[in-house]
PDB file of C-alpha atoms in Angstrom:
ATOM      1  CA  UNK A 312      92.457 112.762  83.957  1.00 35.00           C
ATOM      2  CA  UNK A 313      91.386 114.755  87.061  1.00 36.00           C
ATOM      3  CA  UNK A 314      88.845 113.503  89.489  1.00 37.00           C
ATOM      4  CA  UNK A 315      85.669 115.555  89.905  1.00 35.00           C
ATOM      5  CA  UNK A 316      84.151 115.826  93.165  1.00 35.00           C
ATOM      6  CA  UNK A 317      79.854 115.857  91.886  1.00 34.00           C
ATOM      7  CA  UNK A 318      78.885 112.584  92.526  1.00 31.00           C
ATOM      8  CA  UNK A 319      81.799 110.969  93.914  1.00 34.00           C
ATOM      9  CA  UNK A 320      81.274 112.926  97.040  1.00 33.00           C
ATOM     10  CA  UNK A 321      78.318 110.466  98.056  1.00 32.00           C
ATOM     11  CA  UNK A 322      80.586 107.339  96.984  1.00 32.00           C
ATOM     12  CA  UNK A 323      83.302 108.818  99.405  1.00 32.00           C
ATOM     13  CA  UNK A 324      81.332 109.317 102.461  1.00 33.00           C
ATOM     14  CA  UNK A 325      79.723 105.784 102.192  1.00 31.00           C
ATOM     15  CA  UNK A 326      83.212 104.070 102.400  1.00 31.00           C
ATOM     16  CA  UNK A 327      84.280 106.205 105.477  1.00 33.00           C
ATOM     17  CA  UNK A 328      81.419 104.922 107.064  1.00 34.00           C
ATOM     18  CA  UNK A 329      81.513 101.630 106.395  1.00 34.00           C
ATOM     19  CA  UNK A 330      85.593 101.132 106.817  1.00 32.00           C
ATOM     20  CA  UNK A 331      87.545 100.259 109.594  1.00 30.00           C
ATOM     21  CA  UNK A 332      89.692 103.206 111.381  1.00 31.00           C
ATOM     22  CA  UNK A 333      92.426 102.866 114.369  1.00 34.00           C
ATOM     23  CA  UNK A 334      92.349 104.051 117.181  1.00 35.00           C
ATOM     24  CA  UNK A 335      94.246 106.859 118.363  1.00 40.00           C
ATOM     25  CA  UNK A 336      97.006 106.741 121.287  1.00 44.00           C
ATOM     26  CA  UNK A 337      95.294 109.305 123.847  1.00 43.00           C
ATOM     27  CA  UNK A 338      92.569 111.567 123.394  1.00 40.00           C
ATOM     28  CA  UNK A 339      95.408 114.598 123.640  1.00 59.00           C
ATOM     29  CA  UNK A 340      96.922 113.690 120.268  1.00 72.00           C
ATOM     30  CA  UNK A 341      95.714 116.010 117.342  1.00 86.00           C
ATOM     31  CA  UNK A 342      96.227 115.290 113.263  1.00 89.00           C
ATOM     32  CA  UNK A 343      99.567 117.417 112.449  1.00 92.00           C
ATOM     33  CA  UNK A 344     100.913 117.279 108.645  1.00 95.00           C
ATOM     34  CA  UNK A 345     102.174 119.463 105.932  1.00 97.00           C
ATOM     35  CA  UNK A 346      99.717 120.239 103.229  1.00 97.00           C
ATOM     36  CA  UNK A 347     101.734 120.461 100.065  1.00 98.00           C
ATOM     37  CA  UNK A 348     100.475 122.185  96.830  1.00 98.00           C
ATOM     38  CA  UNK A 349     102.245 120.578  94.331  1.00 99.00           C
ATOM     39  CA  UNK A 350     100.004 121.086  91.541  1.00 98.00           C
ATOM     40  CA  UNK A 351     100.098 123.749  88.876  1.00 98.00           C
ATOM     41  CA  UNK A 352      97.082 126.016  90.531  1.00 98.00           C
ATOM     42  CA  UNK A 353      96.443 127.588  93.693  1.00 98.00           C
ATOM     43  CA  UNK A 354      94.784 125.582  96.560  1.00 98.00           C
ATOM     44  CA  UNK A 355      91.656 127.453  97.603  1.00 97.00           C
ATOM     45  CA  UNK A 356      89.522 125.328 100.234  1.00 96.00           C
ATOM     46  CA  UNK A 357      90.754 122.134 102.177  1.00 96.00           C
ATOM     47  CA  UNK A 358      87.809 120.045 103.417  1.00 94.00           C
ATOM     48  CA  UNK A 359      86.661 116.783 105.865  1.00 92.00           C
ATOM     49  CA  UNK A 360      83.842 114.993 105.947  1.00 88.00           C
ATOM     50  CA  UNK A 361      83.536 112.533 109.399  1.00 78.00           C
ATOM     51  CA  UNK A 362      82.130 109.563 109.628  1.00 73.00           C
ATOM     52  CA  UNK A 363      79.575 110.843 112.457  1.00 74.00           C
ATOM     53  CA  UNK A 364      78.403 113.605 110.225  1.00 75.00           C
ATOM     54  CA  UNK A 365      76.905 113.757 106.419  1.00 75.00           C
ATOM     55  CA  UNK A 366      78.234 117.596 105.719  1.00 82.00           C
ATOM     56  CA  UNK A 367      81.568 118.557 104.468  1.00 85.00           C
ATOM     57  CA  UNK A 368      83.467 120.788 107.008  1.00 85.00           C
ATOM     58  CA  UNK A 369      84.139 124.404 106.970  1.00 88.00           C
ATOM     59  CA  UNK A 370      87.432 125.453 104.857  1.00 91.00           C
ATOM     60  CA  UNK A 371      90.089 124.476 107.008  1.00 88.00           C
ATOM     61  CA  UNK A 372      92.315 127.141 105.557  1.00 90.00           C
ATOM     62  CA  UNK A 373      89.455 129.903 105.650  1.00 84.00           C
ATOM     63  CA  UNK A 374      91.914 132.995 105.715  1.00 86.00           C
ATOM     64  CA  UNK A 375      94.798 131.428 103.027  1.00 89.00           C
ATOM     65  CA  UNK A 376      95.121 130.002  99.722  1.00 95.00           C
ATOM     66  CA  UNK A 377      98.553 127.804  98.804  1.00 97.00           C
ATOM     67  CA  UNK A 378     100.031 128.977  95.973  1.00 98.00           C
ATOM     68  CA  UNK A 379     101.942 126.445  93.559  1.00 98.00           C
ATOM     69  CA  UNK A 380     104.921 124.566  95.273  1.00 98.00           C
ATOM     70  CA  UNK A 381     103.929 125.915  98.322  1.00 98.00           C
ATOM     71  CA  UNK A 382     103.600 123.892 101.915  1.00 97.00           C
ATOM     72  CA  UNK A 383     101.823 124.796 104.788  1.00 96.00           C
ATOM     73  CA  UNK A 384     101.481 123.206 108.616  1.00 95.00           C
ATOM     74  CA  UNK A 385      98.419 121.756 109.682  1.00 93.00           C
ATOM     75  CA  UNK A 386      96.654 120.257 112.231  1.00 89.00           C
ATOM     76  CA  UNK A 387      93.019 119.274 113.403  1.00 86.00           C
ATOM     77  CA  UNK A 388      91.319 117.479 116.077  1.00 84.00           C
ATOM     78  CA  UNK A 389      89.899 114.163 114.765  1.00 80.00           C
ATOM     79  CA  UNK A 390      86.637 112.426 116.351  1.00 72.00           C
ATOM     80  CA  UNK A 391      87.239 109.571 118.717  1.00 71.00           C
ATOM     81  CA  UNK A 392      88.698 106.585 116.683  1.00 74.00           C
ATOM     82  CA  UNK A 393      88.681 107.760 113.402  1.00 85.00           C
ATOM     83  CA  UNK A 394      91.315 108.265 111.193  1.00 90.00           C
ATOM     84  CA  UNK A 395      89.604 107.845 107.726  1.00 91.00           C
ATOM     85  CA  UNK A 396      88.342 110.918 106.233  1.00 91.00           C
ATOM     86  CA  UNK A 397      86.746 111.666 103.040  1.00 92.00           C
ATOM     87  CA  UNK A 398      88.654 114.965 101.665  1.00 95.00           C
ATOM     88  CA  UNK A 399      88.104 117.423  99.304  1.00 95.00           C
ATOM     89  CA  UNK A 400      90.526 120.278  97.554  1.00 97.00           C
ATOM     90  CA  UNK A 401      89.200 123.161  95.500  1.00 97.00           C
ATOM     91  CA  UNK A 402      91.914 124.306  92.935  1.00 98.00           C
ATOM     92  CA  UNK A 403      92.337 128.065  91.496  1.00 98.00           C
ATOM     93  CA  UNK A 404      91.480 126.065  87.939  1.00 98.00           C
ATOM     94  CA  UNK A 405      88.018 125.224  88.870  1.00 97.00           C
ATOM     95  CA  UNK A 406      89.241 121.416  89.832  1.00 97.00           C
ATOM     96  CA  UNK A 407      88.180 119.618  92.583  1.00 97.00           C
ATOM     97  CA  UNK A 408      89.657 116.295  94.078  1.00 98.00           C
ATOM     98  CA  UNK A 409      88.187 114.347  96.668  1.00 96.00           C
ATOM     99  CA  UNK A 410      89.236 111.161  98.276  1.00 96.00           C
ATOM    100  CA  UNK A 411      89.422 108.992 101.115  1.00 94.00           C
ATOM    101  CA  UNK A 412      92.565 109.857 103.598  1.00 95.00           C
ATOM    102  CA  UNK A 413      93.993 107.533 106.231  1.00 94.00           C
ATOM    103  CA  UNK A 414      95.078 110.693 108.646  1.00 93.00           C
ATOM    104  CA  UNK A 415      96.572 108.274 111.330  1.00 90.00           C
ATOM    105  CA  UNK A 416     100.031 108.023 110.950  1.00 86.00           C
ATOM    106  CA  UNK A 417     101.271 110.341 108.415  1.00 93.00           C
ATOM    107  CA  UNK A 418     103.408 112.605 107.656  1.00 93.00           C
ATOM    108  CA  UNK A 419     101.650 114.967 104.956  1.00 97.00           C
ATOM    109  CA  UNK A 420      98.751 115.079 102.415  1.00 98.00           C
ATOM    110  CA  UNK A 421     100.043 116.461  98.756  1.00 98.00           C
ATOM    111  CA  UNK A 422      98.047 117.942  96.130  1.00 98.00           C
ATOM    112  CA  UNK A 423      98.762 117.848  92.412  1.00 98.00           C
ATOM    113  CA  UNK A 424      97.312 118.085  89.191  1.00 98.00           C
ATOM    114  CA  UNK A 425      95.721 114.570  89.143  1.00 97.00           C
ATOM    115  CA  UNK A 426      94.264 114.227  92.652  1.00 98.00           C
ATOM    116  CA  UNK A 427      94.827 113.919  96.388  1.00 98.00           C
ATOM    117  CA  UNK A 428      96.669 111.300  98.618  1.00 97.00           C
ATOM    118  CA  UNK A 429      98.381 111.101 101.811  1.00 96.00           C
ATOM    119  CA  UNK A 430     101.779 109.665 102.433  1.00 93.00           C
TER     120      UNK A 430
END
Protein backbone atom coordinates (compact mmCIF):
# COMPACT_ATOMS: atom_id res chain seq x y z
CA UNK A 1 0.00 0.00 0.00
CA UNK A 2 1.50 3.43 -0.85
CA UNK A 3 2.43 5.94 1.75
CA UNK A 4 0.60 9.27 1.69
CA UNK A 5 2.40 12.29 2.55
CA UNK A 6 -0.93 14.45 4.64
CA UNK A 7 -0.14 13.93 7.98
CA UNK A 8 2.91 12.00 7.97
CA UNK A 9 4.72 15.06 6.86
CA UNK A 10 4.57 16.47 10.58
CA UNK A 11 5.63 12.86 11.96
CA UNK A 12 8.69 13.12 9.51
CA UNK A 13 10.02 16.42 10.39
CA UNK A 14 9.78 15.68 14.20
CA UNK A 15 12.20 12.65 13.87
CA UNK A 16 14.77 14.70 11.78
CA UNK A 17 14.86 16.92 14.50
CA UNK A 18 15.14 14.92 17.19
CA UNK A 19 17.76 12.19 15.53
CA UNK A 20 21.26 12.05 15.51
CA UNK A 21 23.16 13.02 12.05
CA UNK A 22 27.12 12.74 11.19
CA UNK A 23 29.09 14.95 10.48
CA UNK A 24 30.39 15.68 7.22
CA UNK A 25 34.27 15.44 6.15
CA UNK A 26 34.84 19.26 5.09
CA UNK A 27 32.50 21.90 4.55
CA UNK A 28 33.49 21.57 0.52
CA UNK A 29 31.75 18.19 0.20
CA UNK A 30 28.18 18.43 -1.41
CA UNK A 31 25.30 15.41 -1.44
CA UNK A 32 25.90 13.71 -5.05
CA UNK A 33 23.54 10.56 -5.98
CA UNK A 34 21.48 9.20 -8.74
CA UNK A 35 17.79 9.67 -8.37
CA UNK A 36 16.22 6.61 -9.89
CA UNK A 37 12.51 6.42 -11.00
CA UNK A 38 11.79 3.04 -10.78
CA UNK A 39 8.21 3.19 -10.30
CA UNK A 40 5.46 2.86 -12.86
CA UNK A 41 4.68 6.90 -13.07
CA UNK A 42 6.55 9.88 -13.78
CA UNK A 43 8.49 11.69 -10.95
CA UNK A 44 7.24 15.27 -10.82
CA UNK A 45 8.76 17.20 -7.67
CA UNK A 46 11.75 15.98 -5.42
CA UNK A 47 11.70 17.68 -2.00
CA UNK A 48 13.85 18.31 1.59
CA UNK A 49 12.85 19.41 4.58
CA UNK A 50 16.09 20.42 7.14
CA UNK A 51 16.23 20.10 10.42
CA UNK A 52 16.88 24.03 10.92
CA UNK A 53 13.79 24.85 8.98
CA UNK A 54 9.86 23.75 9.28
CA UNK A 55 9.09 24.27 5.26
CA UNK A 56 9.60 21.77 2.60
CA UNK A 57 12.15 23.00 -0.05
CA UNK A 58 11.63 24.23 -3.48
CA UNK A 59 11.40 21.31 -6.27
CA UNK A 60 14.78 20.29 -6.62
CA UNK A 61 14.15 19.22 -10.18
CA UNK A 62 12.06 22.50 -11.03
CA UNK A 63 12.69 22.34 -14.93
CA UNK A 64 12.39 18.13 -15.34
CA UNK A 65 10.20 15.35 -14.60
CA UNK A 66 11.78 11.49 -14.60
CA UNK A 67 9.98 9.43 -16.62
CA UNK A 68 9.62 5.57 -15.68
CA UNK A 69 13.03 3.67 -15.47
CA UNK A 70 14.68 6.71 -15.83
CA UNK A 71 17.91 8.03 -13.61
CA UNK A 72 19.10 11.29 -13.19
CA UNK A 73 22.42 12.96 -11.32
CA UNK A 74 22.01 14.94 -8.40
CA UNK A 75 23.51 16.88 -5.97
CA UNK A 76 22.77 19.52 -3.14
CA UNK A 77 24.48 21.35 -0.49
CA UNK A 78 23.44 19.99 2.94
CA UNK A 79 23.42 22.26 6.26
CA UNK A 80 26.34 21.87 8.59
CA UNK A 81 26.16 18.32 10.18
CA UNK A 82 23.20 17.01 8.89
CA UNK A 83 22.67 14.21 6.89
CA UNK A 84 19.03 13.18 7.82
CA UNK A 85 16.43 14.63 5.73
CA UNK A 86 12.80 14.23 5.63
CA UNK A 87 11.91 13.71 1.72
CA UNK A 88 9.12 13.89 -0.30
CA UNK A 89 8.30 12.61 -4.14
CA UNK A 90 5.24 13.69 -6.09
CA UNK A 91 4.31 10.94 -8.71
CA UNK A 92 2.48 11.61 -12.25
CA UNK A 93 -0.41 9.21 -10.43
CA UNK A 94 -1.28 11.67 -7.84
CA UNK A 95 1.05 9.60 -5.15
CA UNK A 96 3.16 11.04 -2.82
CA UNK A 97 5.94 9.33 -0.63
CA UNK A 98 7.73 10.88 2.03
CA UNK A 99 10.35 9.59 4.34
CA UNK A 100 13.28 10.07 6.34
CA UNK A 101 16.76 9.78 4.20
CA UNK A 102 20.21 9.23 5.67
CA UNK A 103 22.01 11.38 2.64
CA UNK A 104 25.56 10.77 4.17
CA UNK A 105 27.13 8.11 2.55
CA UNK A 106 25.18 6.92 -0.29
CA UNK A 107 25.15 6.12 -3.40
CA UNK A 108 21.46 6.87 -4.74
CA UNK A 109 17.83 7.42 -3.56
CA UNK A 110 15.21 5.11 -5.74
CA UNK A 111 11.66 5.65 -6.20
CA UNK A 112 9.03 3.00 -6.83
CA UNK A 113 5.58 2.24 -6.57
CA UNK A 114 5.53 1.63 -2.76
CA UNK A 115 7.70 4.45 -1.39
CA UNK A 116 11.12 6.06 -1.08
CA UNK A 117 14.53 4.86 0.39
CA UNK A 118 18.08 5.44 -0.04
CA UNK A 119 20.72 2.84 -0.53
Amino acid sequence: MKKMIGAAVCALMMLAAGGSAMAQDGDEDDYTFTLYNNSSSTILTFKLVSQYDDDWSEDLIPTQVIAPGDEIYMTFNPNEDECEYPTAVTLSDGSEFADVLNYCGIDGVAVDDDGIRAY
